[in-house]
PDB file of C-alpha atoms in Angstrom:
ATOM      1  CA  UNK A  15     -30.578  23.883 -32.630  1.00  0.00           C
ATOM      2  CA  UNK A  16     -27.132  22.984 -31.206  1.00  0.00           C
ATOM      3  CA  UNK A  17     -26.232  19.358 -30.516  1.00  0.00           C
ATOM      4  CA  UNK A  18     -26.808  18.996 -26.787  1.00  0.00           C
ATOM      5  CA  UNK A  19     -25.557  15.830 -25.153  1.00  0.00           C
ATOM      6  CA  UNK A  20     -26.124  14.649 -21.668  1.00  0.00           C
ATOM      7  CA  UNK A  21     -22.799  14.283 -19.883  1.00  0.00           C
ATOM      8  CA  UNK A  22     -22.962  11.729 -17.151  1.00  0.00           C
ATOM      9  CA  UNK A  23     -21.656  13.044 -13.869  1.00  0.00           C
ATOM     10  CA  UNK A  24     -18.759  11.083 -12.410  1.00  0.00           C
ATOM     11  CA  UNK A  25     -19.683   8.745  -9.593  1.00  0.00           C
ATOM     12  CA  UNK A  26     -19.345  10.082  -6.112  1.00  0.00           C
ATOM     13  CA  UNK A  27     -16.105   9.201  -4.437  1.00  0.00           C
ATOM     14  CA  UNK A  28     -17.928   7.096  -1.852  1.00  0.00           C
ATOM     15  CA  UNK A  29     -19.795   5.113  -4.528  1.00  0.00           C
ATOM     16  CA  UNK A  30     -16.591   4.586  -6.484  1.00  0.00           C
ATOM     17  CA  UNK A  31     -14.817   3.422  -3.343  1.00  0.00           C
ATOM     18  CA  UNK A  32     -17.599   0.887  -2.665  1.00  0.00           C
ATOM     19  CA  UNK A  33     -17.339  -0.560  -6.196  1.00  0.00           C
ATOM     20  CA  UNK A  34     -13.549  -0.538  -6.027  1.00  0.00           C
ATOM     21  CA  UNK A  35     -13.452  -2.236  -2.640  1.00  0.00           C
ATOM     22  CA  UNK A  36     -15.932  -4.881  -3.860  1.00  0.00           C
ATOM     23  CA  UNK A  37     -13.694  -5.548  -6.880  1.00  0.00           C
ATOM     24  CA  UNK A  38     -10.800  -6.385  -4.534  1.00  0.00           C
ATOM     25  CA  UNK A  39     -12.977  -8.370  -2.123  1.00  0.00           C
ATOM     26  CA  UNK A  40     -14.220 -10.522  -5.011  1.00  0.00           C
ATOM     27  CA  UNK A  41     -10.714 -10.737  -6.509  1.00  0.00           C
ATOM     28  CA  UNK A  42     -11.930  -9.552  -9.915  1.00  0.00           C
ATOM     29  CA  UNK A  43      -9.013  -8.310 -12.075  1.00  0.00           C
ATOM     30  CA  UNK A  44     -11.310  -7.227 -14.924  1.00  0.00           C
ATOM     31  CA  UNK A  45     -13.471  -5.099 -12.649  1.00  0.00           C
ATOM     32  CA  UNK A  46     -10.447  -3.645 -10.849  1.00  0.00           C
ATOM     33  CA  UNK A  47      -8.862  -2.636 -14.151  1.00  0.00           C
ATOM     34  CA  UNK A  48     -12.127  -1.213 -15.504  1.00  0.00           C
ATOM     35  CA  UNK A  49     -12.227   1.276 -12.614  1.00  0.00           C
ATOM     36  CA  UNK A  50      -8.764   2.612 -13.505  1.00  0.00           C
ATOM     37  CA  UNK A  51      -7.811   5.103 -16.213  1.00  0.00           C
ATOM     38  CA  UNK A  52      -5.977   3.836 -19.289  1.00  0.00           C
ATOM     39  CA  UNK A  53      -2.738   5.490 -18.061  1.00  0.00           C
ATOM     40  CA  UNK A  54      -3.116   4.445 -14.442  1.00  0.00           C
ATOM     41  CA  UNK A  55      -0.222   3.874 -12.053  1.00  0.00           C
ATOM     42  CA  UNK A  56      -0.470   1.158  -9.376  1.00  0.00           C
ATOM     43  CA  UNK A  57       2.475   0.951  -7.005  1.00  0.00           C
ATOM     44  CA  UNK A  58       2.983  -1.339  -4.050  1.00  0.00           C
ATOM     45  CA  UNK A  59       5.837   0.292  -2.149  1.00  0.00           C
ATOM     46  CA  UNK A  60       7.657  -2.894  -1.192  1.00  0.00           C
ATOM     47  CA  UNK A  61      10.705  -2.497  -3.391  1.00  0.00           C
ATOM     48  CA  UNK A  62       8.852  -3.365  -6.590  1.00  0.00           C
ATOM     49  CA  UNK A  63       8.419  -1.109  -9.609  1.00  0.00           C
ATOM     50  CA  UNK A  64       5.109   0.625 -10.338  1.00  0.00           C
ATOM     51  CA  UNK A  65       2.641  -1.041 -12.681  1.00  0.00           C
ATOM     52  CA  UNK A  66       1.720   1.337 -15.505  1.00  0.00           C
ATOM     53  CA  UNK A  67      -1.419   1.097 -17.603  1.00  0.00           C
ATOM     54  CA  UNK A  68      -4.826  -0.554 -17.261  1.00  0.00           C
ATOM     55  CA  UNK A  69      -3.962  -3.824 -19.024  1.00  0.00           C
ATOM     56  CA  UNK A  70      -0.676  -4.195 -17.118  1.00  0.00           C
ATOM     57  CA  UNK A  71      -2.650  -3.697 -13.899  1.00  0.00           C
ATOM     58  CA  UNK A  72      -5.173  -6.362 -14.902  1.00  0.00           C
ATOM     59  CA  UNK A  73      -2.341  -8.818 -15.582  1.00  0.00           C
ATOM     60  CA  UNK A  74      -0.635  -7.874 -12.302  1.00  0.00           C
ATOM     61  CA  UNK A  75      -3.848  -8.598 -10.375  1.00  0.00           C
ATOM     62  CA  UNK A  76      -4.275 -11.977 -12.103  1.00  0.00           C
ATOM     63  CA  UNK A  77      -0.777 -12.943 -10.928  1.00  0.00           C
ATOM     64  CA  UNK A  78      -1.287 -11.490  -7.463  1.00  0.00           C
ATOM     65  CA  UNK A  79      -4.511 -13.422  -6.878  1.00  0.00           C
ATOM     66  CA  UNK A  80      -2.980 -16.633  -8.244  1.00  0.00           C
ATOM     67  CA  UNK A  81       0.052 -16.338  -5.961  1.00  0.00           C
ATOM     68  CA  UNK A  82      -1.490 -15.165  -2.684  1.00  0.00           C
ATOM     69  CA  UNK A  83      -4.556 -15.960  -0.640  1.00  0.00           C
ATOM     70  CA  UNK A  84      -5.419 -12.819   1.303  1.00  0.00           C
ATOM     71  CA  UNK A  85      -8.315 -10.822   2.657  1.00  0.00           C
ATOM     72  CA  UNK A  86      -8.641  -7.199   3.707  1.00  0.00           C
ATOM     73  CA  UNK A  87      -9.634  -5.875   7.116  1.00  0.00           C
ATOM     74  CA  UNK A  88     -10.539  -2.186   6.892  1.00  0.00           C
ATOM     75  CA  UNK A  89      -9.590   0.262   9.624  1.00  0.00           C
ATOM     76  CA  UNK A  90      -9.831   3.936   8.695  1.00  0.00           C
ATOM     77  CA  UNK A  91     -11.165   5.492   5.506  1.00  0.00           C
ATOM     78  CA  UNK A  92     -10.678   9.200   4.776  1.00  0.00           C
ATOM     79  CA  UNK A  93     -11.996  11.100   1.747  1.00  0.00           C
ATOM     80  CA  UNK A  94     -10.556  14.195   0.098  1.00  0.00           C
ATOM     81  CA  UNK A  95     -11.728  16.164  -2.916  1.00  0.00           C
ATOM     82  CA  UNK A  96     -10.199  13.750  -5.452  1.00  0.00           C
ATOM     83  CA  UNK A  97      -8.798  10.919  -3.368  1.00  0.00           C
ATOM     84  CA  UNK A  98      -9.265   8.513  -0.522  1.00  0.00           C
ATOM     85  CA  UNK A  99      -6.869   7.090   2.034  1.00  0.00           C
ATOM     86  CA  UNK A 100      -7.596   3.630   3.407  1.00  0.00           C
ATOM     87  CA  UNK A 101      -5.843   2.071   6.379  1.00  0.00           C
ATOM     88  CA  UNK A 102      -6.240  -1.704   6.268  1.00  0.00           C
ATOM     89  CA  UNK A 103      -4.654  -4.991   7.228  1.00  0.00           C
ATOM     90  CA  UNK A 104      -3.786  -7.725   4.760  1.00  0.00           C
ATOM     91  CA  UNK A 105      -4.559 -11.093   6.304  1.00  0.00           C
ATOM     92  CA  UNK A 106      -2.803 -13.835   4.377  1.00  0.00           C
ATOM     93  CA  UNK A 107      -2.537 -17.572   4.747  1.00  0.00           C
ATOM     94  CA  UNK A 108       1.079 -18.591   4.212  1.00  0.00           C
ATOM     95  CA  UNK A 109       3.023 -21.792   4.819  1.00  0.00           C
ATOM     96  CA  UNK A 110       6.330 -22.236   6.602  1.00  0.00           C
ATOM     97  CA  UNK A 111       9.013 -24.140   4.648  1.00  0.00           C
ATOM     98  CA  UNK A 112       8.236 -27.243   6.753  1.00  0.00           C
ATOM     99  CA  UNK A 113       4.591 -27.181   5.632  1.00  0.00           C
ATOM    100  CA  UNK A 114       2.953 -25.602   8.684  1.00  0.00           C
ATOM    101  CA  UNK A 115       0.371 -22.989   7.677  1.00  0.00           C
ATOM    102  CA  UNK A 116       0.170 -19.690   9.521  1.00  0.00           C
ATOM    103  CA  UNK A 117      -1.763 -16.440   9.278  1.00  0.00           C
ATOM    104  CA  UNK A 118       0.232 -13.320   8.521  1.00  0.00           C
ATOM    105  CA  UNK A 119      -1.085  -9.830   9.259  1.00  0.00           C
ATOM    106  CA  UNK A 120       0.483  -6.860   7.503  1.00  0.00           C
ATOM    107  CA  UNK A 121      -0.752  -3.315   8.002  1.00  0.00           C
ATOM    108  CA  UNK A 122      -1.209  -1.374   4.743  1.00  0.00           C
ATOM    109  CA  UNK A 123      -2.136   2.139   3.656  1.00  0.00           C
ATOM    110  CA  UNK A 124      -3.690   2.974   0.268  1.00  0.00           C
ATOM    111  CA  UNK A 125      -3.618   6.444  -1.238  1.00  0.00           C
ATOM    112  CA  UNK A 126      -5.948   6.487  -4.255  1.00  0.00           C
ATOM    113  CA  UNK A 127      -6.315   9.465  -6.617  1.00  0.00           C
ATOM    114  CA  UNK A 128      -9.341   9.796  -8.903  1.00  0.00           C
ATOM    115  CA  UNK A 129      -9.770  11.961 -12.020  1.00  0.00           C
ATOM    116  CA  UNK A 130     -12.818  14.084 -12.914  1.00  0.00           C
ATOM    117  CA  UNK A 131     -14.248  11.171 -14.943  1.00  0.00           C
ATOM    118  CA  UNK A 132     -14.387   9.028 -11.799  1.00  0.00           C
ATOM    119  CA  UNK A 133     -11.493   6.742 -12.725  1.00  0.00           C
ATOM    120  CA  UNK A 134      -8.613   5.723 -10.479  1.00  0.00           C
ATOM    121  CA  UNK A 135      -5.507   7.355 -11.950  1.00  0.00           C
ATOM    122  CA  UNK A 136      -3.078   6.303  -9.247  1.00  0.00           C
ATOM    123  CA  UNK A 137      -3.006   3.895  -6.351  1.00  0.00           C
ATOM    124  CA  UNK A 138      -0.052   3.810  -3.975  1.00  0.00           C
ATOM    125  CA  UNK A 139       0.007   0.989  -1.445  1.00  0.00           C
ATOM    126  CA  UNK A 140       2.351   1.522   1.485  1.00  0.00           C
ATOM    127  CA  UNK A 141       3.362  -1.583   3.421  1.00  0.00           C
ATOM    128  CA  UNK A 142       4.443  -2.012   7.043  1.00  0.00           C
ATOM    129  CA  UNK A 143       7.937  -3.132   6.093  1.00  0.00           C
ATOM    130  CA  UNK A 144       8.773  -5.032   9.264  1.00  0.00           C
ATOM    131  CA  UNK A 145       5.549  -7.048   9.272  1.00  0.00           C
ATOM    132  CA  UNK A 146       5.889  -7.712   5.547  1.00  0.00           C
ATOM    133  CA  UNK A 147       9.502  -8.926   5.807  1.00  0.00           C
ATOM    134  CA  UNK A 148       8.789 -11.100   8.866  1.00  0.00           C
ATOM    135  CA  UNK A 149       5.778 -12.775   7.230  1.00  0.00           C
ATOM    136  CA  UNK A 150       7.516 -13.597   3.970  1.00  0.00           C
ATOM    137  CA  UNK A 151      10.770 -14.627   5.689  1.00  0.00           C
ATOM    138  CA  UNK A 152       8.770 -17.019   7.892  1.00  0.00           C
ATOM    139  CA  UNK A 153       7.231 -18.478   4.720  1.00  0.00           C
ATOM    140  CA  UNK A 154      10.661 -18.765   3.107  1.00  0.00           C
ATOM    141  CA  UNK A 155       9.696 -16.335   0.335  1.00  0.00           C
ATOM    142  CA  UNK A 156      12.457 -13.976  -0.780  1.00  0.00           C
ATOM    143  CA  UNK A 157      11.252 -10.389  -1.063  1.00  0.00           C
TER     144      UNK A 157
END
């Protein structure tokens, strides 16, 4: 008799999105990285270079969460055959150079591609450039 193995079906895109979103809401770099492929690409289009590879992504998230206090407000979520597009707003607590805290709101757009195994292979984050520059300039952070 041939060796027959059960192949687990990849998670549905909606279920994967829910786990992925929860990993960002809970600021969990290990969980975020575990949902990505080994050769993943994560790119915040703000003038920075793409992050390549699962471990590099995990390290990037550790630094991101240490440097910035932010939450996500979801707007629109669209699914395709192997991807989702999420419109959201980053809400971040920043401080002016004089010490006065303020809340910055920056509109964002994620385009996330998933492979047949149910892993994120690429995430592109597009930033509202004007809002981003104004927020960080107000906080005295060079970007």
